[in-house]
Structures are given as C-alpha cells and as structure tokens.
Protein backbone atom coordinates (compact mmCIF):
# COMPACT_ATOMS: atom_id res chain seq x y z
CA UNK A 1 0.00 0.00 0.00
CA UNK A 2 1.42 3.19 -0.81
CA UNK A 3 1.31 6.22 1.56
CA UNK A 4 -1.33 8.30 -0.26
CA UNK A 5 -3.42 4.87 -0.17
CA UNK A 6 -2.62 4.74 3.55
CA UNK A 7 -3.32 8.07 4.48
CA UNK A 8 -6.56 7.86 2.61
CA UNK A 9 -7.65 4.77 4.42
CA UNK A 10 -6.96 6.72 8.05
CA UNK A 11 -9.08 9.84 6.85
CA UNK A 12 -12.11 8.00 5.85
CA UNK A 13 -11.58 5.88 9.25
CA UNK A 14 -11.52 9.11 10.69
CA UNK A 15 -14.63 10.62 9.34
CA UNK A 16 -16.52 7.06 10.08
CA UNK A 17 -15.40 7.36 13.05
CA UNK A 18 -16.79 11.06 13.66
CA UNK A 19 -19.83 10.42 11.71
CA UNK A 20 -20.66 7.37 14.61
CA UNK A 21 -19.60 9.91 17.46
CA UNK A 22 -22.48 12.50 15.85
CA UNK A 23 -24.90 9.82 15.32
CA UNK A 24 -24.90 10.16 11.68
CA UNK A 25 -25.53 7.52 9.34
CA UNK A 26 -22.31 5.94 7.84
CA UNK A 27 -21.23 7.25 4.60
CA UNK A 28 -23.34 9.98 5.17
CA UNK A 29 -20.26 12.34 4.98
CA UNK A 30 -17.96 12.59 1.81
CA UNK A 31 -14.67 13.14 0.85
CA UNK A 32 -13.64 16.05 -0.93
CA UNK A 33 -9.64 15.50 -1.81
CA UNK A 34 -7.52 18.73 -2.03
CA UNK A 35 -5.27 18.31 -4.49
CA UNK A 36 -4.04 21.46 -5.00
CA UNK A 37 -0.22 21.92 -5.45
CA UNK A 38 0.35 18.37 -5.89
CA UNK A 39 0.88 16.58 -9.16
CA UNK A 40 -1.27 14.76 -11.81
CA UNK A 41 0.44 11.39 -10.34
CA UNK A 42 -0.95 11.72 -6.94
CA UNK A 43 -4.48 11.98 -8.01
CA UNK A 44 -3.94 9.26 -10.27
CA UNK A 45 -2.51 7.74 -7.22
CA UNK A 46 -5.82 8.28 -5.10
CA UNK A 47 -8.12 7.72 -7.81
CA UNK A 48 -6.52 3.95 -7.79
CA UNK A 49 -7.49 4.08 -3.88
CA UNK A 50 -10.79 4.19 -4.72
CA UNK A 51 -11.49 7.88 -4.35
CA UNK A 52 -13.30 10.24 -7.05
CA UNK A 53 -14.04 13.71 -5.91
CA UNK A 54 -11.08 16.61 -5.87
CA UNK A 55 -11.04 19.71 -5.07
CA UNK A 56 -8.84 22.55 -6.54
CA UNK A 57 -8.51 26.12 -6.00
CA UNK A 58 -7.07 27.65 -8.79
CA UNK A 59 -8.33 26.85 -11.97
CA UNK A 60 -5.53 27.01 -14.53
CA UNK A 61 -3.81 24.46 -12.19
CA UNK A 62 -7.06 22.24 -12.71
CA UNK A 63 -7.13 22.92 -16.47
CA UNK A 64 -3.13 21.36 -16.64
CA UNK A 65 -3.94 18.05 -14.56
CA UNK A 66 -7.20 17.02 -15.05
CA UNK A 67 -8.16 16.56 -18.91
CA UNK A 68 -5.44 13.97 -18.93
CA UNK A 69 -7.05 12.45 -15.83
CA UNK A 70 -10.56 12.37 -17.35
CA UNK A 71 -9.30 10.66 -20.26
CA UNK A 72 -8.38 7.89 -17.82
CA UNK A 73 -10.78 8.22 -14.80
CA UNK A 74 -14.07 10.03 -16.71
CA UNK A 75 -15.60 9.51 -13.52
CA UNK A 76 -13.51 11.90 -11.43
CA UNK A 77 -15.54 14.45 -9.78
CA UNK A 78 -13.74 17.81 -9.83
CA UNK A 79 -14.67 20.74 -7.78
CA UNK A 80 -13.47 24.25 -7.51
CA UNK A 81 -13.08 25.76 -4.39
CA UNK A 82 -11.31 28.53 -4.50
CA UNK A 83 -12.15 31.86 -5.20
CA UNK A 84 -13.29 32.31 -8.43
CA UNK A 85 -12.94 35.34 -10.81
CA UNK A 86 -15.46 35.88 -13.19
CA UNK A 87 -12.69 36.26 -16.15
CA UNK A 88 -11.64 32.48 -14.82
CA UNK A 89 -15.37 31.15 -15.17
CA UNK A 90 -14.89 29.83 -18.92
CA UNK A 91 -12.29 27.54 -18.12
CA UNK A 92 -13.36 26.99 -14.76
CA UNK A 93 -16.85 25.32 -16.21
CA UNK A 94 -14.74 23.64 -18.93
CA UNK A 95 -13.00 21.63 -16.33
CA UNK A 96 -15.18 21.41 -13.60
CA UNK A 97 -17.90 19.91 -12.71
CA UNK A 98 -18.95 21.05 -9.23
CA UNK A 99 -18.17 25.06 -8.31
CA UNK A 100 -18.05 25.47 -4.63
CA UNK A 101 -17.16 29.13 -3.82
CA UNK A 102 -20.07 31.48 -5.67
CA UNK A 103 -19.95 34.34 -4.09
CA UNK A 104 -21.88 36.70 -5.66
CA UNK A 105 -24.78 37.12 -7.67
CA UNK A 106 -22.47 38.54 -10.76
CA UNK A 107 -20.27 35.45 -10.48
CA UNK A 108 -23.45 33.07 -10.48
CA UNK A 109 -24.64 34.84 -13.47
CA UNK A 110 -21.86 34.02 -15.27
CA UNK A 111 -21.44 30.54 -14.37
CA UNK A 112 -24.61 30.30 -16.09
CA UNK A 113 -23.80 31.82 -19.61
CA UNK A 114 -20.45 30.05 -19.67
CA UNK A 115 -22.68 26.87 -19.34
CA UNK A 116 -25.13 27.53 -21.46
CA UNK A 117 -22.42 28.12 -23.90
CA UNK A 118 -21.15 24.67 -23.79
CA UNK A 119 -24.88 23.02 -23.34
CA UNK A 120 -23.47 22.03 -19.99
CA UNK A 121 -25.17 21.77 -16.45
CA UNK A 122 -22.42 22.65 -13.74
CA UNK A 123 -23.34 21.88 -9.73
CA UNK A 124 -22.66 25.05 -7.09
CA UNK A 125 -22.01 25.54 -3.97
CA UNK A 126 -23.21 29.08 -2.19
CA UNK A 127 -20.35 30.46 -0.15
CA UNK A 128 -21.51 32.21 3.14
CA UNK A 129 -18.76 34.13 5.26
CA UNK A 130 -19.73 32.86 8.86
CA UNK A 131 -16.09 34.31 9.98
CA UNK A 132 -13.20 33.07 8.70
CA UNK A 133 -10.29 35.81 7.74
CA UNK A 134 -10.58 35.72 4.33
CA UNK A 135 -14.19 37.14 4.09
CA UNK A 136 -14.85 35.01 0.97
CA UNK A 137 -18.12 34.31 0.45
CA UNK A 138 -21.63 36.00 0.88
CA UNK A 139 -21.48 38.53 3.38
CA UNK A 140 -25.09 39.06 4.56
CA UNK A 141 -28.04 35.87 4.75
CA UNK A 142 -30.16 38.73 2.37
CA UNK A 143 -27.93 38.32 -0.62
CA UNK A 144 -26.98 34.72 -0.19
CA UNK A 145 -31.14 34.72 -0.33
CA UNK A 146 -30.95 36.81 -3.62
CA UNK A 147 -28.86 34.23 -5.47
CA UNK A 148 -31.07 30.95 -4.47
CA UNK A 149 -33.62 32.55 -5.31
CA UNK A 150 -32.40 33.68 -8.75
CA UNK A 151 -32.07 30.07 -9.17
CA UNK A 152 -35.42 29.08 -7.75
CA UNK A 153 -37.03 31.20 -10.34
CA UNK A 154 -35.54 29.58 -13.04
CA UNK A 155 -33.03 32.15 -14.69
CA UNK A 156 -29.80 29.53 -14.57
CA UNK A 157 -31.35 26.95 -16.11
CA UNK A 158 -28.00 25.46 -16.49
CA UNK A 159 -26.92 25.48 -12.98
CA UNK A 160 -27.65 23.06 -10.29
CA UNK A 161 -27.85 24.82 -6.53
CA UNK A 162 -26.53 21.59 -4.93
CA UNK A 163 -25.94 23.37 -1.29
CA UNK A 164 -23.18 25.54 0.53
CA UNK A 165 -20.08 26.40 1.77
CA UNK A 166 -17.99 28.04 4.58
CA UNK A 167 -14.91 28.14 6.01
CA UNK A 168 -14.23 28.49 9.71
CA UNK A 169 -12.12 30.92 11.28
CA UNK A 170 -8.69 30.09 11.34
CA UNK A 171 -8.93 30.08 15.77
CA UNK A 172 -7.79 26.52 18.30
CA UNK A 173 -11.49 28.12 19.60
CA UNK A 174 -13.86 25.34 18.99
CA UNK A 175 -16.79 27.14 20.32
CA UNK A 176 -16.01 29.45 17.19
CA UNK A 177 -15.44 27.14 15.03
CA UNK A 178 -18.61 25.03 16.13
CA UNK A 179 -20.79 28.54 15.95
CA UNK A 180 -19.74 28.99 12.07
CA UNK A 181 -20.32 25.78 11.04
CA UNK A 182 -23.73 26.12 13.26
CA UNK A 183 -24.10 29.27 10.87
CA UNK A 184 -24.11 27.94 7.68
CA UNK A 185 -26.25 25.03 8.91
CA UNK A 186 -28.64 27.23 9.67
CA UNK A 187 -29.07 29.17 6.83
CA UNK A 188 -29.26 26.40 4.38
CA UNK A 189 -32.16 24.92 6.90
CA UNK A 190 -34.02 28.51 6.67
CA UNK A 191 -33.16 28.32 2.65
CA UNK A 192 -34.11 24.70 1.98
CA UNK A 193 -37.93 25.65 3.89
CA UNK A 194 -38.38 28.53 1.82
CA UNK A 195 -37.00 27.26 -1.69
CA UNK A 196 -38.38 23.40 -1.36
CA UNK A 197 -38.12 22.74 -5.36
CA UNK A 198 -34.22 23.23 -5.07
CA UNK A 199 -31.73 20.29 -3.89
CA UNK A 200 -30.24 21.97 -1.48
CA UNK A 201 -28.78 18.61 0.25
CA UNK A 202 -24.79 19.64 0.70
CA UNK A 203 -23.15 21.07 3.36
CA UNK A 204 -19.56 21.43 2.41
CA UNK A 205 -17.66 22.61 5.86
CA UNK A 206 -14.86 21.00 7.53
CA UNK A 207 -11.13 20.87 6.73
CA UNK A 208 -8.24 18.41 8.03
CA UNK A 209 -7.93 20.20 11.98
CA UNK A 210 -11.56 20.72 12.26
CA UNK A 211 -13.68 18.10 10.40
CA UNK A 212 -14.95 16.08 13.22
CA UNK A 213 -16.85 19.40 14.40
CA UNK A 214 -18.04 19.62 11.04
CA UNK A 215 -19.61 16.62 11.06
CA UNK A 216 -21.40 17.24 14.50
CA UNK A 217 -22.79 20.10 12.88
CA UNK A 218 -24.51 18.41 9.85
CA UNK A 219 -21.68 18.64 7.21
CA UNK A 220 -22.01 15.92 4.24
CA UNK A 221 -18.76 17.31 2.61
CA UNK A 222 -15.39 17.72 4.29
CA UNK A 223 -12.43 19.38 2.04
CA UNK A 224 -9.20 17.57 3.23
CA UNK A 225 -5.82 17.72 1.89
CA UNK A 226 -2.70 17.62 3.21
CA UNK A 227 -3.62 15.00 5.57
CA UNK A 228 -3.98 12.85 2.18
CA UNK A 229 -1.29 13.88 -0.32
CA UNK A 230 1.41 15.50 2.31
CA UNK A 231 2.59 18.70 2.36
CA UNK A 232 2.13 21.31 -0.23
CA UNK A 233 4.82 22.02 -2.98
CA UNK A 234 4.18 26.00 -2.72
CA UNK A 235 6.92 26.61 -5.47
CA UNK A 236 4.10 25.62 -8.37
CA UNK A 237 2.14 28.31 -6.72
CA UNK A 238 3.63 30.79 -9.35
CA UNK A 239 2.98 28.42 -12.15
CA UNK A 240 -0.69 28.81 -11.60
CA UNK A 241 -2.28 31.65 -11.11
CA UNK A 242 -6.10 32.26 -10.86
C-alpha cells in the first residue's frame, strides 16, 4: 500500500469514526480531496485508492492536470473551491464539474452563460462568510437569499444549486469554530424551507484540523488535503495563477 493509499484509508476511518460519534448515518459524509499543489500522479494515485471527488482552487492548475485524468478516470468528480474570478469562469466550467465558492450574484450569473455556452449543467455551492479571515463568500443571509432565489425562479437553467459552503475561522477556539459551522447550517435549513423545489442537500464545511466538528454540525462534505497527499509544494504556486 502506498502512503497516499494509507493516508486515505486513516481519513475515511476518521470521518466514520466522527460520523458514529455524531450519530450520523455511515457514509453519510464525503470526501472532498484537495489536491491542489500536488501533481497529476498523486491523483492518479488516489483515484486507484478508490477515491473520485477533488477539489482545486485555482483553476488554470485544474485545467493542466485534469483533462489527462478524465481521459483515464471520466468519472472523477472535480470541484473548484477557491475563489473564483469571473474572467476564470470559462475555463473553470470547462474543467469542472462542481463550483463550490459562488460568491456573488455577478459570479453566479456568469457561471450560467459560460454553461449555457457549452450546453453544460455545472453543480454550485453558495459560499456564506460565517467568519473566517478571508471574508470570501456572501457577506449578509439577504444576498446569499438573492442568489437561491435567482435560481429558484428559473433564470440559470444550467446550474444546479446543490448546497453551501464556509470556512471556519482560522482560531484553536472550537466554540467558534462550532458557531460557524452552526451558521451555515442554519441558513441552508431557513433556505431549503423557503425554496423546497431546489436540492439543497450539501453542506460542504470541515477541513483536516476541524472536520470532526463539522460533522457534529450536519456537514455531508469535508475538504481535506494535506492529511492525504502530504505537504504542499508552494513553489508551483507561481505556475498557476487564478
């Protein structure tokens, strides 16, 4: 077994394991796979282990590792999760399949007309800021409303509003981290009651040092890396820029 194949198998113990501690149903939580920064080889690598969703933040870094991979793996899963430009969206819904940080009304706008373009339906992920640094995402519950409903009333007929996102804030607080994940849970609740003819299932929240809190709070996605594939190689950072 390698050690991507071993560190694979002790994630997914790991979530099991916090899904039972929760009282979730097994395998109600999936695996999102970071892969950012590391080669084609290791996903290949992972893939082999049996897992099929990624995740990658900048999208010229997807474009240059995963065409190849679809050629042998067409049922990869690739999402994008980090921010997203709107000048980026082309490629971005070329490559992708899932887009997990929309974060504005503009940006979902043009997810859908670089869809329609291709005749393609691309998944998305509504990014609320519930306090992490970065303030990425939706900053206030009334415009996160604005874009579901956009969707609800049918004007991105291409798009698929699967569920959301957040990050937590980058504290050893788990009271803080517990309240943001708390935060997003309880907007999608309020948003899934309101907009019942969208499937707004996902809950994508929890990374490697705070996952198993994630998964107390209702998350079906958690976003793990390094814990997978290693340490980062930060010197192809300049290679790909988004």
């Amino acid at each position: 077994m390698t050690q991507i194949q071993e560190n694979l198998s002790r994630v997914l113990d790991s979530i099991r394991a916090a899904e039972k501690k929760a009282g979730r149903p097994e395998h109600s939580v999936k695996l999102l796979a970071v892969s950012k920064f590391h080669p084609a080889e290791s996903v290949v690598e992972a893939v082999r282990a049996g897992q099929c969703a990624f995740g990658e933040n900048r999208v010229q870094e997807a474009v240059s590792k995963f065409p190849a991979i679809y050629e042998e793996f067409p049922n990869v899963e690739l999402h994008i999760i980090g921010t997203l430009q709107t000048n980026k969206v082309r490629k971005a819904v070329q490559v992708a399949s899932v887009i997990e940080s929309v974060d504005s009304l503009k940006l979902l706008c043009e997810i859908e007309k670089q869809a329609a373009k291709l005749d393609k339906t691309v998944s998305v992920f509504f990014e609320y800021h519930t306090g992490e640094e970065s303030k990425s995402g939706f900053l206030s519950f009334e415009e996160l409303r604005e874009a579901v409903q956009f969707c609800a009333e049918g004007n991105a007929p291409h798009v698929v509003p699967r569920g959301f996102m957040t990050m937590a804030p980058f504290t050893d607080d788990k009271a803080l981290i517990r309240a943001s994940f708390a935060t997003l849970r309880d907007c999608a609740e309020r948003l899934r009651a309101e907009f019942p003819s969208l499937p707004l299932t996902e809950l994508s929240m929890g990374m490697s040092g705070d996952f198993e809190l994630a998964i107390a709070e209702g998350s079906t996605e958690v976003r793990v890396g390094t814990a997978i594939f290693g340490e980062r190689n930060y010197s192809v950072e300049a290679k790909h820029e988004n």
